Structures are given as structure tokens and as C-alpha cells.
Amino acid sequence: MNIIDVRGLSRTYKKFTAVDSINFSVAPGECYGLLGTNGAGKTSTLEVLEGLAAPSAGTVEVLGGDPRRDRVTLRPRMGIMLQRGGLPSGLTVRETMKLWAGTCSNPQPADAVLDQVDLLHKADTKVGALSGGEQRRLDLACALLGGSELIFLDEPTTGLDPESRRNVWRLLRELKESGVTMVLTTHYLEEAEYLCDRLCILHRGRIELEGTLAELVETRASEIVLEPALVPETHASQAIYEGDRVIVHTNNLVTDTHGILAWAQDNGVTYTHFAARPATLEDVFLSIAEGVK
């Protein structure tokens, strides 16, 4: 049984369609990533899953129930990290955790959770005195406080320095390995690669691609860049010439690399530049964002 099932979900604001009839599911213990440019529909989708907004059309099932109709029973089973936390600035970090614990059916020890996000030394500091990155880590601590089986993370590492970001990644991976299900949005493609079992890329409210990282990357060709601009005839149809160099697009990088090198050796061709570049998630993302399918 899936933790989340989404069928035909749409969400509109007056005449603007933010989410346009999307379908996806999330299995137990999976980390599912929602990617897309600003305005693609990521947060609008999360808000429906969290029970914070009603769908305009379609059905959503979370933990076996309707996240809006059954929010009283479902909310204690979910951890939610909003894109903007908005925690009371006049409370200390520990007071904030105590306040948040009141929304949890089985809150974890606050100090232990603060230690997980490296904020225990700030426990008696007022929220308003925290840096932006520290406030973001407090948002995460609140989401983890309930020991929930399902956690929603809306851009969880925005504003964090590189070291803190990687520490959060390690923590989230440990939670996933312990069986926690996660749904996250992020603009950091490396974050998605590190954490997500499956991904979907949203564009103008629609899911353009969905699958594992390997499945998404397979949709884009890899590149072999050569100087001088000489390639065997068998690869001419894959080649784009740019002055003194040629770029060969390939869906079989290893085989074509070996083939071109063997041809060059047999024909006395010496390349002054030879680079084989596998396709990346960034290539896939940009191709959709720029309208190249």
C-alpha cells in the first residue's frame, strides 16, 4: 500500500492553473522529490498533500486518508517543514520546541532533536536572534520532533552554508534508511541526487518526467567533445561541428567512446582534446525548463 496516492490533482487560483491534473504515488520508506523552476507547482502540490489546501480537482490519499478531511487524525503522523517557517521570534529555541511538541502525539526529546540539527547550543537563544540558516534548521527540528512516519520538506536546505547543508543531507538519509517516508522540493539538484529514490520534474503545473535518477538521465544524450573535428562516418549523423571541434551526441557513451578511439588509432588521427561527458540531472532539468524535449 502506498503512503501517498495522487490522481488527477489540479489546483487553480482564479484563472491561473498552478497544478494541472498530475498523478503520482509514494511508497513506504521512499524519498520522492518534486523538482521544477519557481512557479512550477511544487509548493502548491505539497500544500494539498499536507492538508493545508483543498484540491480544485482530483483525489489525494495520504496515510490512507484524506489529508484535509482527516487532518485531525493524520496531522500527528506527519512532519511538515514549510518553505517559510514563520516561528515566533520572541520565543527561545527550547520554548519553540515545547510549543511545537503540543501538536505531536508522541514528541521526541527536544534536546535530542536539537542536537541532531546542531542547535542544542542555541537552545536558550531567541528565534529572532538566530541567523537565517539557524532558523531553517529550527524549522527542520520542528518537523522531526514528532518522530513522524511521513515528512514533507519544502526546500529544506535553502539558506544553509555548504557544511550545514551536507549535515542535513546525512541526517535525512539516515531517517530514510530507518524507514521514514519523505517528500521534498528543492532547487539543489545535487540534493535531489543524494536523497531521492524517485523524482518528478514539474513544468507549468504538469509532470513532464518521472522516474529514478538513472531513468531521467537516460532521456538525454551524453556528449563526446573532440578536437580536431574528425569523426568516423558511422558517427557523422550524431555530430555537431563547432569550428575546430565536434560534439558527438550519444546514448551509448562507453561503446561510442571506444569506437571513436579505435577509429582514430586505425586512421592516424591524434586528438588534442577528447572529453566524454555523461548526461546529468541538470541537463534533463534545463531541457524541460527551456522547453527542449
Coordinates of C-alpha atoms in Angstrom, one line a residue:
M1 CA 0.0 0.0 0.0
N2 CA 1.3 3.4 -1.0
I3 CA 1.8 6.1 1.6
I4 CA 0.6 8.7 -0.9
D5 CA -1.6 8.4 -3.9
V6 CA -2.4 11.4 -6.1
R7 CA -4.8 11.1 -9.0
G8 CA -5.8 13.9 -11.4
L9 CA -4.8 16.6 -8.9
S10 CA -5.4 20.1 -10.1
R11 CA -5.2 23.4 -8.2
T12 CA -6.3 26.7 -9.6
Y13 CA -6.2 30.3 -8.4
K14 CA -9.0 32.2 -10.2
K15 CA -7.9 31.7 -13.9
F16 CA -4.4 30.5 -13.1
T17 CA -3.8 26.8 -13.0
A18 CA -0.9 26.1 -10.6
V19 CA -1.2 22.3 -10.7
D20 CA -2.7 20.6 -13.8
S21 CA -4.1 17.1 -13.4
I22 CA -1.0 15.3 -12.1
N23 CA -0.6 11.7 -10.9
F24 CA 2.0 10.1 -8.8
S25 CA 2.4 7.8 -5.8
V26 CA 5.0 7.4 -3.0
A27 CA 5.9 4.1 -1.5
P28 CA 6.7 3.4 2.2
G29 CA 10.2 4.4 3.1
E30 CA 10.8 6.3 -0.2
C31 CA 12.1 9.8 -0.7
Y32 CA 10.2 11.4 -3.5
G33 CA 11.4 14.6 -5.0
L34 CA 9.4 17.4 -6.7
L35 CA 11.7 19.5 -9.0
G36 CA 10.8 22.5 -11.1
T37 CA 11.5 26.2 -11.6
N38 CA 9.8 28.8 -9.5
G39 CA 6.1 28.7 -10.1
A40 CA 6.1 25.1 -11.5
G41 CA 3.6 23.9 -8.9
K42 CA 5.8 22.3 -6.3
T43 CA 4.6 24.1 -3.2
S44 CA 1.0 24.2 -4.4
T45 CA 1.2 20.4 -4.6
L46 CA 2.7 20.0 -1.2
E47 CA 0.1 22.2 0.5
V48 CA -2.6 19.8 -0.7
L49 CA -0.7 16.8 0.5
E50 CA -0.2 18.4 3.9
G51 CA -3.9 19.2 4.2
L52 CA -3.3 23.0 4.1
A53 CA -5.2 23.5 0.9
A54 CA -8.1 21.7 -0.9
P55 CA -7.6 20.4 -4.4
S56 CA -9.6 22.1 -7.2
A57 CA -10.0 18.7 -8.8
G58 CA -8.8 15.1 -8.4
T59 CA -8.2 12.9 -5.3
V60 CA -5.3 12.8 -2.8
E61 CA -4.8 10.0 -0.3
V62 CA -2.2 10.3 2.4
L63 CA -1.5 7.6 5.0
G64 CA -4.8 6.0 4.0
G65 CA -6.9 9.1 4.5
D66 CA -7.9 12.5 3.0
P67 CA -5.3 15.0 4.3
R68 CA -7.9 17.8 4.6
R69 CA -11.0 15.9 5.8
D70 CA -8.9 13.7 8.2
R71 CA -6.3 16.2 9.2
V72 CA -7.0 15.9 13.0
T73 CA -6.0 12.2 12.9
L74 CA -3.4 12.5 10.1
R75 CA -1.6 15.6 11.3
P76 CA 0.2 13.9 14.3
R77 CA 1.6 11.3 11.9
M78 CA 3.2 13.9 9.6
G79 CA 6.2 16.2 10.0
I80 CA 5.9 19.4 8.0
M81 CA 8.7 21.8 7.1
L82 CA 7.2 24.8 5.3
Q83 CA 9.2 26.9 2.7
R84 CA 8.9 29.8 5.2
G85 CA 8.6 28.7 8.8
G86 CA 7.5 31.9 10.5
L87 CA 8.1 30.8 14.0
P88 CA 7.5 33.3 16.8
S89 CA 10.6 35.5 17.1
G90 CA 10.2 36.2 20.8
L91 CA 10.4 32.6 22.0
T92 CA 13.6 30.8 22.7
V93 CA 14.6 27.8 20.6
R94 CA 13.7 25.4 23.5
E95 CA 10.3 27.2 24.1
T96 CA 9.5 26.9 20.4
M97 CA 10.2 23.2 20.6
K98 CA 8.0 22.9 23.6
L99 CA 5.2 24.8 21.9
W100 CA 5.5 22.6 18.8
A101 CA 5.5 19.4 20.8
G102 CA 1.9 20.2 21.7
T103 CA 1.0 19.3 18.1
C104 CA 2.7 15.9 18.2
S105 CA 1.1 12.7 19.6
N106 CA 4.5 11.3 20.5
P107 CA 7.1 14.0 20.7
Q108 CA 10.7 13.1 20.8
P109 CA 13.1 14.6 23.4
A110 CA 13.6 18.2 22.3
D111 CA 17.2 18.4 23.2
A112 CA 18.0 15.2 21.2
V113 CA 16.3 16.6 18.1
L114 CA 18.1 20.0 18.6
D115 CA 21.4 18.1 18.8
Q116 CA 20.5 16.3 15.5
V117 CA 20.3 19.6 13.7
D118 CA 23.2 21.2 15.6
L119 CA 21.2 23.7 17.5
L120 CA 21.4 22.4 21.1
H121 CA 24.0 25.1 21.9
K122 CA 21.3 27.7 20.8
A123 CA 18.5 26.3 23.0
D124 CA 18.2 29.4 25.1
T125 CA 18.6 31.9 22.2
K126 CA 15.5 33.7 21.0
V127 CA 14.4 32.7 17.5
G128 CA 14.7 36.3 16.3
A129 CA 18.4 36.3 17.2
L130 CA 19.2 33.2 15.0
S131 CA 20.8 33.5 11.6
G132 CA 18.7 32.6 8.6
G133 CA 20.4 29.2 8.4
E134 CA 19.8 28.5 12.1
Q135 CA 16.2 29.4 11.7
R136 CA 15.9 26.9 8.8
R137 CA 17.5 24.2 11.0
L138 CA 14.9 25.0 13.7
D139 CA 12.2 24.6 11.1
L140 CA 13.6 21.1 10.4
A141 CA 13.8 20.3 14.1
C142 CA 10.1 21.1 14.5
A143 CA 9.3 18.8 11.5
L144 CA 11.3 16.0 13.1
L145 CA 10.0 16.5 16.7
G146 CA 7.0 14.1 16.3
G147 CA 9.1 11.2 15.1
S148 CA 6.7 11.0 12.2
E149 CA 6.4 8.3 9.6
L150 CA 6.0 10.8 6.8
I151 CA 7.8 14.1 6.5
F152 CA 7.2 16.9 4.0
L153 CA 10.2 19.1 3.3
D154 CA 9.8 22.3 1.2
E155 CA 13.3 23.4 0.2
P156 CA 14.8 22.2 3.5
T157 CA 18.4 23.5 3.0
T158 CA 17.7 26.9 1.5
G159 CA 19.9 29.4 3.3
L160 CA 22.3 26.9 4.8
D161 CA 26.0 27.0 4.3
P162 CA 27.6 24.1 2.4
E163 CA 28.7 22.2 5.5
S164 CA 25.3 22.6 7.2
R165 CA 23.6 21.5 4.0
R166 CA 25.6 18.3 3.8
N167 CA 25.0 17.6 7.5
V168 CA 21.2 17.9 6.9
W169 CA 21.5 15.6 3.9
R170 CA 23.2 12.9 6.0
L171 CA 20.6 13.3 8.7
L172 CA 17.7 12.9 6.2
R173 CA 19.4 9.9 4.5
E174 CA 19.7 8.2 7.9
L175 CA 16.0 8.9 8.6
K176 CA 15.1 7.4 5.2
E177 CA 17.2 4.4 5.9
S178 CA 15.3 3.9 9.2
G179 CA 12.0 3.7 7.2
V180 CA 10.7 7.3 7.2
T181 CA 8.9 8.4 4.0
M182 CA 9.8 11.8 2.7
V183 CA 8.5 14.2 0.0
L184 CA 10.7 17.1 -0.7
T185 CA 11.1 20.1 -3.0
T186 CA 14.5 21.5 -3.8
H187 CA 16.3 23.8 -6.2
Y188 CA 19.6 22.0 -5.4
L189 CA 19.9 19.2 -8.0
E190 CA 22.8 17.6 -6.0
E191 CA 20.4 17.4 -3.0
A192 CA 17.9 15.6 -5.1
E193 CA 20.5 13.2 -6.5
Y194 CA 21.8 12.4 -3.0
L195 CA 18.4 11.9 -1.3
C196 CA 15.7 10.9 -3.7
D197 CA 14.7 7.4 -4.8
R198 CA 12.4 8.8 -7.4
L199 CA 11.9 12.3 -8.9
C200 CA 9.3 14.2 -10.9
I201 CA 10.0 17.3 -12.8
L202 CA 7.1 19.8 -12.9
H203 CA 6.8 22.4 -15.6
R204 CA 3.8 24.9 -15.7
G205 CA 1.9 22.6 -13.3
R206 CA 2.4 19.4 -15.2
I207 CA 4.7 16.4 -14.6
E208 CA 7.0 16.3 -17.6
L209 CA 9.2 13.4 -16.4
E210 CA 9.1 11.0 -13.5
G211 CA 11.4 8.1 -12.5
T212 CA 14.6 7.2 -10.8
L213 CA 17.7 9.4 -11.4
A214 CA 19.0 6.9 -13.9
E215 CA 15.7 6.8 -15.8
L216 CA 15.6 10.6 -16.0
V217 CA 19.2 10.9 -17.1
E218 CA 18.7 8.3 -19.8
T219 CA 16.3 10.6 -21.6
R220 CA 19.1 13.0 -22.5
A221 CA 22.1 12.2 -24.8
S222 CA 25.7 12.2 -23.4
E223 CA 28.4 14.1 -25.3
I224 CA 31.9 13.4 -26.7
V225 CA 33.8 16.5 -27.5
L226 CA 36.7 16.2 -29.9
E227 CA 39.5 18.4 -31.4
P228 CA 40.3 18.4 -34.3
A229 CA 36.8 17.9 -35.7
L230 CA 37.2 14.5 -37.1
V231 CA 34.8 11.5 -36.5
P232 CA 34.1 8.2 -38.3
E233 CA 31.3 8.2 -40.9
T234 CA 29.3 5.9 -38.6
H235 CA 29.0 8.8 -36.1
A236 CA 28.5 11.7 -38.6
S237 CA 24.8 11.8 -38.1
Q238 CA 25.3 12.3 -34.3
A239 CA 27.9 15.1 -34.7
I240 CA 27.6 18.9 -34.4
Y241 CA 30.5 20.8 -35.7
E242 CA 31.7 24.0 -33.9
G243 CA 34.7 25.4 -35.6
D244 CA 37.8 23.3 -34.8
R245 CA 35.8 20.9 -32.6
V246 CA 33.0 18.5 -32.9
I247 CA 30.4 17.3 -30.4
V248 CA 29.1 13.8 -30.8
H249 CA 25.7 13.1 -29.0
T250 CA 25.3 9.5 -27.9
N251 CA 23.0 7.3 -25.9
N252 CA 25.8 4.8 -25.5
L253 CA 28.8 6.7 -24.2
V254 CA 31.1 3.8 -23.4
T255 CA 30.7 2.0 -26.7
D256 CA 30.9 5.1 -28.8
T257 CA 34.0 6.4 -26.9
H258 CA 35.8 3.1 -27.6
G259 CA 34.7 3.1 -31.2
I260 CA 35.9 6.6 -31.9
L261 CA 39.2 6.0 -30.2
A262 CA 39.7 2.7 -32.2
W263 CA 38.9 4.5 -35.4
A264 CA 41.3 7.3 -34.6
Q265 CA 44.1 4.9 -33.9
D266 CA 43.5 2.9 -37.1
N267 CA 43.4 6.2 -39.2
G268 CA 46.4 8.0 -37.6
V269 CA 44.2 10.7 -36.0
T270 CA 45.5 12.4 -32.9
Y271 CA 43.0 14.3 -30.8
T272 CA 44.4 17.4 -29.0
H273 CA 41.2 17.4 -26.9
F274 CA 39.0 14.5 -26.0
A275 CA 36.3 14.7 -23.4
A276 CA 33.4 12.3 -22.7
R277 CA 30.6 13.9 -20.6
P278 CA 27.7 11.8 -19.3
A279 CA 24.3 13.4 -19.3
T280 CA 23.3 14.8 -15.9
L281 CA 20.2 15.7 -14.0
E282 CA 21.0 19.3 -14.7
D283 CA 20.8 18.6 -18.4
V284 CA 17.4 17.0 -18.0
F285 CA 16.1 19.8 -15.8
L286 CA 17.3 22.6 -18.1
S287 CA 16.0 20.9 -21.2
I288 CA 12.5 20.9 -19.7
A289 CA 12.8 24.4 -18.2
E290 CA 13.9 25.7 -21.6
G291 CA 11.2 23.8 -23.5
V292 CA 13.5 21.3 -25.1
K293 CA 12.1 17.8 -25.1

